[in-house]
């Protein structure tokens, strides 16, 4: 669960820091909205006139309109016209047009192909014209070798330029610029970066209400990164973000109070925050709340609500909740028994993620249905993904005489030995006894064969000697 609760922070930090600066926001161009349906043709005529008079925005709207209509020829015509007009303005020094072209070529779309070389060219033009967003983007592309050769010197130069600009803007009171300055220091994109240097800029952005800054600052206080560790301040900043329905902050508060790692555990507060998250339809909070409802000996009402929460979280795409809902539906502890729904949930998780637990549980369903071939296939896949129960099951199946799998003690030893190396003491013990027991049986078999051969040879020798004596007596 912790892995998922941190996603919101990394989305804010790493996603922003890599390529998701506002300059790369998707160019969602809405369809033209004429004043009235009766004037639609007049509206299109007006767009054409504006486009022919050099307005790139009008040409782009026409391209979108014809794309919606499915008129490929007109779409291509007006999109090409848009690019031509934007390039004309950009070549006349219009920085916004340079940025628009950079975004267009960087992201690409069905209206116009992606072209990283041209994207880097236009971003560089905008960066050299002083645009801070373009400066940062050029640094990212140069550091990754996107749209041209990888060039760490160029990347360092433009990271430094973007940082200088953002710091100046932050000093002038721009909280977004303060956040970006902090992120540059956090990612160590310039020399002498450190967690401490980001703190003043994070504070500025956080105090101005920036949710990403508030969350990142909360993590820094919680873990003592660049600031003295202070769980109370971490809670304070998480609560500020949570008060504005930041679901990541809500989840972190619930975990902090539930686990008691950074401050004394408080089940009531943990329940409160998970309840808030569930109320705001956060699937991770729903699953965490359901987990708490099932602790100890839950009442029928609590179990039924837990199942409902798992179902809702699963419907929102949170696969661990789908597994837990399937378990409750299989064992009836949620107040319902529904093998078909459990199968559908498990099948969806297994197909979408290849989750080894889902494959293991699905294999059990197929065994119950009598489909041993499908069950064995899924059980093997789960074992190969290092899921311990599946590894133990495969080891046993290869030893059972009536199993659908061939008898193979070598594979049994392999699965148990691998499970033992992963910390399963019972599997390690089984591997030990299988190895030495098998070796002992093998040696015993060799001894019996040799002993019987010696007995046979001695008997044959005695018979031969007897025959020779009898022949000698007759002579």
GROMACS .gro file of N, CA, C and O in nm, residues 6-21 136 180 183-189 212 216:
model
  108
    6UNK      N    1   0.264   0.674  -0.233
    6UNK     CA    2   0.367   0.771  -0.267
    6UNK      C    3   0.359   0.815  -0.413
    6UNK      O    4   0.432   0.902  -0.455
    7UNK      N    5   0.270   0.750  -0.488
    7UNK     CA    6   0.266   0.780  -0.630
    7UNK      C    7   0.240   0.928  -0.655
    7UNK      O    8   0.297   0.987  -0.743
    8UNK      N    9   0.150   0.987  -0.575
    8UNK     CA   10   0.113   1.126  -0.599
    8UNK      C   11   0.232   1.218  -0.587
    8UNK      O   12   0.247   1.314  -0.662
    9UNK      N   13   0.324   1.188  -0.492
    9UNK     CA   14   0.441   1.273  -0.475
    9UNK      C   15   0.534   1.261  -0.594
    9UNK      O   16   0.580   1.360  -0.649
   10UNK      N   17   0.561   1.136  -0.633
   10UNK     CA   18   0.654   1.119  -0.743
   10UNK      C   19   0.597   1.171  -0.873
   10UNK      O   20   0.669   1.215  -0.961
   11UNK      N   21   0.465   1.164  -0.886
   11UNK     CA   22   0.404   1.225  -1.004
   11UNK      C   23   0.430   1.374  -1.006
   11UNK      O   24   0.456   1.434  -1.110
   12UNK      N   25   0.425   1.435  -0.887
   12UNK     CA   26   0.452   1.578  -0.880
   12UNK      C   27   0.598   1.611  -0.897
   12UNK      O   28   0.633   1.710  -0.960
   13UNK      N   29   0.686   1.526  -0.842
   13UNK     CA   30   0.828   1.556  -0.845
   13UNK      C   31   0.895   1.508  -0.973
   13UNK      O   32   0.941   1.588  -1.052
   14UNK      N   33   0.892   1.376  -0.994
   14UNK     CA   34   0.967   1.324  -1.109
   14UNK      C   35   0.896   1.354  -1.240
   14UNK      O   36   0.960   1.387  -1.339
   15UNK      N   37   0.763   1.343  -1.241
   15UNK     CA   38   0.692   1.372  -1.365
   15UNK      C   39   0.715   1.515  -1.408
   15UNK      O   40   0.747   1.543  -1.522
   16UNK      N   41   0.700   1.607  -1.314
   16UNK     CA   42   0.724   1.748  -1.346
   16UNK      C   43   0.867   1.769  -1.388
   16UNK      O   44   0.897   1.842  -1.482
   17UNK      N   45   0.959   1.704  -1.318
   17UNK     CA   46   1.100   1.732  -1.340
   17UNK      C   47   1.152   1.675  -1.472
   17UNK      O   48   1.252   1.721  -1.524
   18UNK      N   49   1.084   1.573  -1.524
   18UNK     CA   50   1.135   1.514  -1.647
   18UNK      C   51   1.088   1.593  -1.769
   18UNK      O   52   1.163   1.666  -1.831
   19UNK      N   53   0.963   1.577  -1.806
   19UNK     CA   54   0.920   1.643  -1.929
   19UNK      C   55   0.783   1.707  -1.917
   19UNK      O   56   0.729   1.753  -2.017
   20UNK      N   57   0.727   1.709  -1.801
   20UNK     CA   58   0.591   1.756  -1.793
   20UNK      C   59   0.580   1.900  -1.746
   20UNK      O   60   0.492   1.937  -1.670
   21UNK      N   61   0.671   1.981  -1.789
   21UNK     CA   62   0.656   2.122  -1.764
   21UNK      C   63   0.533   2.173  -1.836
   21UNK      O   64   0.491   2.115  -1.936
  136UNK      N   65   1.442   2.469  -1.976
  136UNK     CA   66   1.437   2.344  -1.901
  136UNK      C   67   1.416   2.225  -1.996
  136UNK      O   68   1.481   2.121  -1.983
  180UNK      N   69   0.959   2.515  -0.903
  180UNK     CA   70   1.051   2.462  -1.004
  180UNK      C   71   1.197   2.478  -0.962
  180UNK      O   72   1.279   2.389  -0.987
  183UNK      N   73   1.258   2.195  -0.730
  183UNK     CA   74   1.268   2.066  -0.798
  183UNK      C   75   1.403   2.048  -0.866
  183UNK      O   76   1.457   1.936  -0.871
  184UNK      N   77   1.458   2.155  -0.919
  184UNK     CA   78   1.591   2.146  -0.980
  184UNK      C   79   1.693   2.105  -0.875
  184UNK      O   80   1.779   2.019  -0.899
  185UNK      N   81   1.684   2.164  -0.756
  185UNK     CA   82   1.777   2.126  -0.647
  185UNK      C   83   1.749   1.984  -0.599
  185UNK      O   84   1.842   1.908  -0.569
  186UNK      N   85   1.622   1.946  -0.590
  186UNK     CA   86   1.587   1.812  -0.543
  186UNK      C   87   1.642   1.705  -0.635
  186UNK      O   88   1.689   1.601  -0.590
  187UNK      N   89   1.638   1.729  -0.764
  187UNK     CA   90   1.685   1.630  -0.860
  187UNK      C   91   1.834   1.640  -0.887
  187UNK      O   92   1.888   1.565  -0.967
  188UNK      N   93   1.899   1.733  -0.822
  188UNK     CA   94   2.044   1.750  -0.837
  188UNK      C   95   2.082   1.771  -0.983
  188UNK      O   96   2.172   1.707  -1.037
  189UNK      N   97   2.013   1.864  -1.046
  189UNK     CA   98   2.035   1.891  -1.187
  189UNK      C   99   2.144   1.995  -1.211
  189UNK      O  100   2.187   2.015  -1.325
  212UNK      N  101   0.177   2.025  -0.459
  212UNK     CA  102   0.298   1.944  -0.477
  212UNK      C  103   0.404   1.985  -0.376
  212UNK      O  104   0.470   1.900  -0.315
  216UNK      N  105   0.563   1.748  -0.084
  216UNK     CA  106   0.707   1.722  -0.081
  216UNK      C  107   0.769   1.771   0.049
  216UNK      O  108   0.855   1.705   0.108
   0.00000   0.00000   0.00000
